[in-house]
XYZ file of C-alpha atoms in Angstrom:
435
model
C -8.058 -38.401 8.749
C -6.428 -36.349 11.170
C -2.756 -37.411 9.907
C -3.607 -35.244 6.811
C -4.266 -32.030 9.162
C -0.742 -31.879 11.260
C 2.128 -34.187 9.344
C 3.403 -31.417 7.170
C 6.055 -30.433 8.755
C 8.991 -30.358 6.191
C 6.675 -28.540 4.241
C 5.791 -26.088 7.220
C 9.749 -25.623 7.391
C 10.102 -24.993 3.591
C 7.780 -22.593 3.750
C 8.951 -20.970 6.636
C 12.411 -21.183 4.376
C 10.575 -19.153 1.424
C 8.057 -17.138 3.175
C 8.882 -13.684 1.366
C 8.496 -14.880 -2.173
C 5.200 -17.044 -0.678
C 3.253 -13.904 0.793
C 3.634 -11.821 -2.658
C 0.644 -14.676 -4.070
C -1.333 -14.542 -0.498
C -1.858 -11.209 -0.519
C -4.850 -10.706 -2.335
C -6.294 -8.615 -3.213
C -3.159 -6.031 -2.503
C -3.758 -2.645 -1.159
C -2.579 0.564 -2.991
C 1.090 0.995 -2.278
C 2.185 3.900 -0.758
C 4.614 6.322 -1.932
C 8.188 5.414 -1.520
C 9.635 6.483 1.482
C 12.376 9.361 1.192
C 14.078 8.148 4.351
C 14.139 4.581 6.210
C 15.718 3.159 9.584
C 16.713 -0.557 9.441
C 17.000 -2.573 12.552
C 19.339 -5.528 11.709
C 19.263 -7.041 14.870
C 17.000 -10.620 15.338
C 13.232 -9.575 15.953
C 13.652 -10.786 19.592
C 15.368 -7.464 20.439
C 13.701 -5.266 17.849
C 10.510 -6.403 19.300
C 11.754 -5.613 22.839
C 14.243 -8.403 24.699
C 17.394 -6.340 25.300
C 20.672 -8.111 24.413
C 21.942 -7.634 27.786
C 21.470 -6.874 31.597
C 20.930 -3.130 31.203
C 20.632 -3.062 27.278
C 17.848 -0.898 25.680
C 14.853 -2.268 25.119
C 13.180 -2.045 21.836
C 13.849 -0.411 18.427
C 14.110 3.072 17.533
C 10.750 4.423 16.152
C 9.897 3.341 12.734
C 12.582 1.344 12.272
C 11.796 -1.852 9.896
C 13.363 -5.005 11.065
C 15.543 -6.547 8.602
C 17.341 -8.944 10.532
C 21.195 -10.021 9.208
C 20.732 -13.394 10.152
C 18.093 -13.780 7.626
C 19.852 -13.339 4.353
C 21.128 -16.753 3.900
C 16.994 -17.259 3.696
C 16.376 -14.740 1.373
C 17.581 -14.612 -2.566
C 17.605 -11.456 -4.133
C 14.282 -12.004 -5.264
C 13.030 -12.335 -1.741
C 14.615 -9.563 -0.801
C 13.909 -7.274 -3.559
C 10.373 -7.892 -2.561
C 10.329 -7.081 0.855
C 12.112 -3.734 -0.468
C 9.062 -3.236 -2.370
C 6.826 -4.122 0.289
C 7.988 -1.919 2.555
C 8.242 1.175 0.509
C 11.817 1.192 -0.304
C 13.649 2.335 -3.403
C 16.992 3.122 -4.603
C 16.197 6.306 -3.904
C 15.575 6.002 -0.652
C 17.905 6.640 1.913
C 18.913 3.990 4.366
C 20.256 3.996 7.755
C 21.555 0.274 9.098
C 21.962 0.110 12.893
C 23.030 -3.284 15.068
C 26.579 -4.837 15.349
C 29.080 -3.955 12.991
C 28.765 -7.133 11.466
C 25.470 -7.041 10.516
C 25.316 -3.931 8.982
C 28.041 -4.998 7.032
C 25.898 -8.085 5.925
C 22.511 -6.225 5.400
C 24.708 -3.274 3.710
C 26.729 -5.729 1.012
C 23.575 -7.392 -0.273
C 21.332 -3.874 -0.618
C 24.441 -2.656 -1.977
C 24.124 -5.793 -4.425
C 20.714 -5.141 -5.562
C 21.704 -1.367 -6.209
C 20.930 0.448 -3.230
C 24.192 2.932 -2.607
C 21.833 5.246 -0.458
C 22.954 3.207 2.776
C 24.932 4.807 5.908
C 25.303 3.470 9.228
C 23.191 4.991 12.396
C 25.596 6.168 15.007
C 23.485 7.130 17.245
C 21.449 3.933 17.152
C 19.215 2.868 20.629
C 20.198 5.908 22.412
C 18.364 5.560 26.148
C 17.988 9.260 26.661
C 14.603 8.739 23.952
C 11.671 6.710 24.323
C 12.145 3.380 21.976
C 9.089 0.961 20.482
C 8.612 -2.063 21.508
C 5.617 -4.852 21.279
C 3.571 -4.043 24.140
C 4.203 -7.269 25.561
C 7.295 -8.973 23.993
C 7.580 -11.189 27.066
C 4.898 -13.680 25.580
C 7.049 -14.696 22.247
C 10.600 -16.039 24.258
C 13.298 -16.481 22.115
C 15.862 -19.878 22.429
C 18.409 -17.760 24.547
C 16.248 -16.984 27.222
C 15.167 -20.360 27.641
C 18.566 -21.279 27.622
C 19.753 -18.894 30.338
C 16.795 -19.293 33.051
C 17.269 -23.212 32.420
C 21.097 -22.685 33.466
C 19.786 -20.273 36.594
C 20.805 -17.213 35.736
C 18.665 -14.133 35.778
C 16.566 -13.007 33.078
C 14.158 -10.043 31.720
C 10.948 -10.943 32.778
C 11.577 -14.136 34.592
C 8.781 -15.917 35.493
C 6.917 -15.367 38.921
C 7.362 -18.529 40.585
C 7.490 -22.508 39.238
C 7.753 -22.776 35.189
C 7.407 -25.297 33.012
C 8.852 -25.985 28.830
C 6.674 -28.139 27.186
C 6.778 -29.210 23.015
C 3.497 -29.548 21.771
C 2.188 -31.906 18.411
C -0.251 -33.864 17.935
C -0.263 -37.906 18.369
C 2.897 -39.259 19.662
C 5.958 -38.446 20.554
C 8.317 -39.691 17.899
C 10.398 -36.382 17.068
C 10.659 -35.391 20.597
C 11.947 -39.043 21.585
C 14.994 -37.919 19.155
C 15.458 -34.353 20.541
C 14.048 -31.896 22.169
C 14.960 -28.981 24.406
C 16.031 -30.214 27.411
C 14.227 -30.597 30.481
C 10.555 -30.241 28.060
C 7.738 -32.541 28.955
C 5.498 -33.406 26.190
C 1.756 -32.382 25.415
C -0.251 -34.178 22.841
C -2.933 -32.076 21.283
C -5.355 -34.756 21.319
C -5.588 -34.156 24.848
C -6.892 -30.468 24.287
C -9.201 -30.990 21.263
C -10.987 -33.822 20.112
C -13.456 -34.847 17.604
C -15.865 -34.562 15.671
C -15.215 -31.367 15.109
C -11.902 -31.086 17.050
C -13.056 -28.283 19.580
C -11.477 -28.183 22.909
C -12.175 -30.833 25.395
C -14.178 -29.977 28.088
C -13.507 -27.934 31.175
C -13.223 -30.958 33.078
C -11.022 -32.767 31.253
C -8.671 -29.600 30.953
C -8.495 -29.215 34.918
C -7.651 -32.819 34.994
C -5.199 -32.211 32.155
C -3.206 -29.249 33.957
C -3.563 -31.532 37.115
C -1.434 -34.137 35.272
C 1.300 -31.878 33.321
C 2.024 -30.813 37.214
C 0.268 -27.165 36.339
C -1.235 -24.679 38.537
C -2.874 -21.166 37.457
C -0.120 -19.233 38.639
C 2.759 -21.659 36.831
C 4.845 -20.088 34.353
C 4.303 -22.758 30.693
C 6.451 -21.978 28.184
C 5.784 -23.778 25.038
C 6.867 -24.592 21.650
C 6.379 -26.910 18.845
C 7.922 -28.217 15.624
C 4.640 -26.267 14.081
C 4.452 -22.982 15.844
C 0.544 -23.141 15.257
C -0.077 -26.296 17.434
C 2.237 -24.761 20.636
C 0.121 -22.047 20.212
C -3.240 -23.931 20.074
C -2.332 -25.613 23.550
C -1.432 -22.087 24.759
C -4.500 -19.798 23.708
C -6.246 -23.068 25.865
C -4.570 -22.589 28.588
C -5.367 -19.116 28.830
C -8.687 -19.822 28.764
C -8.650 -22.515 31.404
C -6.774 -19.530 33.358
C -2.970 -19.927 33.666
C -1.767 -16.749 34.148
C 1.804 -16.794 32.376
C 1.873 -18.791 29.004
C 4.852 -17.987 26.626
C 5.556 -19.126 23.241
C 8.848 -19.691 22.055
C 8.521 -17.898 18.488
C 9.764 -19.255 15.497
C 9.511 -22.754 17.607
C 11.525 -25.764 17.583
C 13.192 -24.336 14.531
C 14.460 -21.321 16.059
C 15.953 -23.625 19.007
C 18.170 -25.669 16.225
C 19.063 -22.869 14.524
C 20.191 -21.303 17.513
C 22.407 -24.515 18.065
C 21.585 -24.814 21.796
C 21.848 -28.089 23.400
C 19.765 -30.879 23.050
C 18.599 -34.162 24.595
C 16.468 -37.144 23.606
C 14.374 -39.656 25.102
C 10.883 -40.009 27.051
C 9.162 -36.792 28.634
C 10.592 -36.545 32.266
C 8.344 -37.859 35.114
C 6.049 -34.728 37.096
C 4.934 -34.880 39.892
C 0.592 -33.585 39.632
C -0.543 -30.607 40.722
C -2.899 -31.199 43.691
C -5.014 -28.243 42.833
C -4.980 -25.923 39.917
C -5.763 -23.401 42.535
C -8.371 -21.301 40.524
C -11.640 -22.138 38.811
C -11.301 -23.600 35.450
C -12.131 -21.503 33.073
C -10.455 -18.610 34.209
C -10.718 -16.483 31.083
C -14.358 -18.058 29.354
C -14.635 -14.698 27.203
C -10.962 -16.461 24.852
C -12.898 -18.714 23.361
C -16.399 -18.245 21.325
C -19.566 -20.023 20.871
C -20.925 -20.167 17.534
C -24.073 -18.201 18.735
C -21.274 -15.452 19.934
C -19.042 -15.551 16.498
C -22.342 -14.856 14.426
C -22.890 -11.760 16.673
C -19.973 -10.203 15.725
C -20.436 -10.283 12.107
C -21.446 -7.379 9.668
C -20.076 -4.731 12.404
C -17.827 -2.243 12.600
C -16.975 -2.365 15.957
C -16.418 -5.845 15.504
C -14.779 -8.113 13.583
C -14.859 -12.630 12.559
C -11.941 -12.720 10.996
C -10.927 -16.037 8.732
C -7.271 -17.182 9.669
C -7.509 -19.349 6.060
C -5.323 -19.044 3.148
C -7.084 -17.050 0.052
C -8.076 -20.060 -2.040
C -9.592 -21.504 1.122
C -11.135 -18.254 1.309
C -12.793 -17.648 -2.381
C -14.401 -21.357 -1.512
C -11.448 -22.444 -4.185
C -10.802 -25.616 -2.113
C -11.717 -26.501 1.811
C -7.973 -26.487 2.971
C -8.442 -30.407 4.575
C -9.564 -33.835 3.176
C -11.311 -33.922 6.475
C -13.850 -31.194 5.845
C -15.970 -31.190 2.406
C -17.493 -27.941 1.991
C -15.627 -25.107 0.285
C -16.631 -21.557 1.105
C -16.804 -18.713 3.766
C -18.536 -17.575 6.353
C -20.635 -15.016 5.056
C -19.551 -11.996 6.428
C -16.112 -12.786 7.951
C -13.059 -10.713 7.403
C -9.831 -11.768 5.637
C -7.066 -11.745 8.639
C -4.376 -13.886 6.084
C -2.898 -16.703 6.849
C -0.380 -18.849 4.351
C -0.327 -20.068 1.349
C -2.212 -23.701 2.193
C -3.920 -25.104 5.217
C -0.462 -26.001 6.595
C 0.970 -22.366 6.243
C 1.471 -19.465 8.104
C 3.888 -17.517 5.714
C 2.152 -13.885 5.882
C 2.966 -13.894 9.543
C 6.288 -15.159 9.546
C 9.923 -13.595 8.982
C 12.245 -15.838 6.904
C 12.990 -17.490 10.145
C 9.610 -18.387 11.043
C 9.624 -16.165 13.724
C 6.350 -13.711 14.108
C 6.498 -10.596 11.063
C 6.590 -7.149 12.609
C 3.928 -6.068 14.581
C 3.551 -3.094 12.104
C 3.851 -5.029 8.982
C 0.786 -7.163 10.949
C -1.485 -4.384 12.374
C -0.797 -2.649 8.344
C -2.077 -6.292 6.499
C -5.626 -6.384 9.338
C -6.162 -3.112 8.692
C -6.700 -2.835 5.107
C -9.545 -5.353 5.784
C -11.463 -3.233 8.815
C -9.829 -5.310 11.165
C -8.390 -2.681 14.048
C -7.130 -3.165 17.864
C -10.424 -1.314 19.127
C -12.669 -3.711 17.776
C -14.003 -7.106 19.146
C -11.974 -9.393 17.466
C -12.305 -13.072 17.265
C -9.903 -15.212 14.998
C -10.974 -18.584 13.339
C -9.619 -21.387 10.945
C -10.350 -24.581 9.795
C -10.388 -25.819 13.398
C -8.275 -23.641 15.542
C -4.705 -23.918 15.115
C -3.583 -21.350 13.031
C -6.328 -19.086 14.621
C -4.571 -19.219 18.019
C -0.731 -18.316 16.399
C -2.708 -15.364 15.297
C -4.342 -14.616 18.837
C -0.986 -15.040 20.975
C 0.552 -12.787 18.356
C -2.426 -9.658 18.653
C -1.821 -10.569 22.656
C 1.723 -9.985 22.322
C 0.464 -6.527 19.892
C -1.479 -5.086 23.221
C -4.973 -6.429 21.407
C -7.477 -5.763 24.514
C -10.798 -7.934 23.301
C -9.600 -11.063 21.037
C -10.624 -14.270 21.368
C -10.612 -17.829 18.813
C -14.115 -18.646 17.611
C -13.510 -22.600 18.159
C -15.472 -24.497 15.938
C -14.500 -22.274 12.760
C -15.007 -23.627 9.711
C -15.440 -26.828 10.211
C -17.973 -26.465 12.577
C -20.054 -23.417 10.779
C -20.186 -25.406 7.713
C -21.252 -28.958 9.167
C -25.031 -26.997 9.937
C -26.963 -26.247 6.406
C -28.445 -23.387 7.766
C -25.499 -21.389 8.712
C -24.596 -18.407 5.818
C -21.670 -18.898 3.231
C -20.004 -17.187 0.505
C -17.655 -17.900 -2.214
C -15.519 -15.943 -4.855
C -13.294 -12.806 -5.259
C -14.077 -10.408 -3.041
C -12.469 -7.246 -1.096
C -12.362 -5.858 2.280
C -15.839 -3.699 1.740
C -17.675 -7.105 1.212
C -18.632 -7.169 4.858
C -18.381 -3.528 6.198
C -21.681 -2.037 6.657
């Protein structure tokens, strides 16, 4: 039963592959669209260094306010279609006029296929990341690591926000290891999810068995994990854990094991290397309880407006149109929960990815919550079908500067095993649970 849950990963890819054209039948019900924008900024530079990495020792850091990120090396992801609808999306007509900045080269790109599609409104920022203004950036961009870094603090040499003190790169999936065996980043040990979850319901083990856990993957609260997966959502299951057990540094490498092969960076195969255990994780275990929410705690955050449950499901799992896994039977809702998006199946997390799979603006995120009541100075707690794509969404509001988020474990599956717990299905909007 659980194969059915976490196999999908060509498909995960393929969507990741089509995402723009995928989101336009998630994103229901649509709110109102603005009026076009008279004047737009472009970033074409890879979301790592919009977002806040700087290209180089010394490089600014971030993008120049109100830029949108339309990175070059997306195109050969995007067909016109695709692209014509993140145009749309983001408020931008022929009328409108552009300014590209990033390396010559991919202005040139971005500018040839906007000119393509009829936009002759474009010109090239000169002045682009000047240093002498403040820039945006995502409040912590240090928690999403992109293949590069990786690369260069593997090969010693110093880095933007390097970690503290010992550091570890582990791929994350559930069952064995038969992809990593092929290849996988070098140097990564190997973490199966069933070690951090388990059944019936597939909550997180217990505290004991994580201490023992970190004890064995040779981790300590104040180790540096950085971790990625073939399915960014299961990397980022094991790493909203960890928080909560209380390591102090976990990173995510966004866009995941994709965005390492795409990068072309060197590989190696074979069985996880050997680690020595930690003799003491050094901290009580857990070290941040207040991540992860009880059932009795998710209910008390519903129907407020300080507060919000918010259901990490794709729309027809939503409307009760089907459960999302051949695992769980009932189709519905929590009564009462908030629509945070998701993908456009159980396996999908297209609304919050870029072409590349890498995490969708922080802007283009906060803009999608919002227009369901669900804002940074709330109590926020994200849930799923059983947790995975509820913690990609909680490492990305982390990386947004979210203060009070959490993952409400047992989601779904859990609410909907007890008869007495509330439910709801069909069309509805965001107003269906503000009071």
């Amino acid at each position: 039963m659980k194969l059915s849950r976490h196999v999908a990963v060509s498909a995960l890819l393929l969507g990741c592959l089509h995402a723009t054209a995928s989101i336009a039948a998630t994103e229901k019900p649509a709110p109102a669209q603005d009026k076009a924008q008279q004047n737009v900024i472009i970033d074409t530079r890879p979301s790592a260094f919009y977002n806040g990495w700087p290209e180089q020792a010394g490089a600014p850091s971030g993008h120049e306010p109100g830029a949108l990120n339309l990175a070059a090396t997306w195109l050969n992801e995007m067909n016109d279609t695709q692209l014509s609808h993140w145009l749309q999306q983001h408020q931008v007509t022929p009328a409108t006029q552009v300014s590209l900045y990033g390396r010559t080269e991919q202005i040139d790109a971005v500018k040839a296929r906007l000119n393509k599609l009829g936009f002759h409104n474009v010109t090239y920022l000169a002045d682009a990341l000047n240093q002498t203004r403040p820039l945006q950036r995502l409040p912590h961009f240090e928690q999403l690591v992109y293949p590069g870094w990786i690369h260069a603090l593997q090969n010693g040499q110093t880095v933007t926000a390097a970690p503290a003190g010992e550091w570890r790169v582990l791929e994350v999936a559930w069952g064995a290891p038969k992809q990593y065996l092929i290849s996988h980043i070098p140097g990564a040990g190997y973490l199966d999810t069933n070690d951090i979850e388990s059944e019936p319901l597939w909550n997180k083990v217990s505290d004991d068995k994580l201490k023992a856990l970190m004890a064995k993957l040779g981790v300590r609260h104040d180790t540096t994990v950085i971790l990625y997966g073939r399915d960014v959502y299961a990397a980022a299951r094991a790493a909203q854990i960890m928080l909560y057990a209380g390591v102090k540094d976990v990173r995510l490498l966004d866009g995941g094991w994709r965005a390492w092969s795409d990068a072309g960076l060197p590989v190696e195969r074979g069985l996880p290397p050997d680690v020595k255990p930690a003799a003491d994780f050094g901290a009580p275990v857990p070290g941040q309880p207040q991540l992860i929410l009880s059932q009795p705690q998710a209910k008390a955050l519903l129907n407020r407006r300080d507060a919000s449950l918010v259901s990490i499901r794709s729309w027809p799992e939503f409307i009760g149109e089907t459960s999302g896994y051949s695992y769980i039977k009932p189709k519905g809702e929590i009564a009462g929960a908030r629509w945070g998006h998701a993908g456009s199946d159980s396996t999908h997390m297209e609304d919050f990815h870029n072409p590349d799979g890498t995490m969708k603006s922080a802007d283009d995120i906060a803009a999608m919550w919002k227009a369901w009541h669900i804002t940074p100075d709330q109590q926020v707690s994200f849930y799923c079908g059983t947790g995975w794509r509820a913690s990609e969404t909680f490492m990305y509001a982390r990386a947004m500067g979210w203060k009070n988020i959490s993952v409400y474990d047992g989601g779904w599956y859990e609410w909907s095993s007890e008869a007495g717990n509330a439910t709801v299905s069909g069309e509805r909007g965001p107003d269906s649970s503000w009071k």
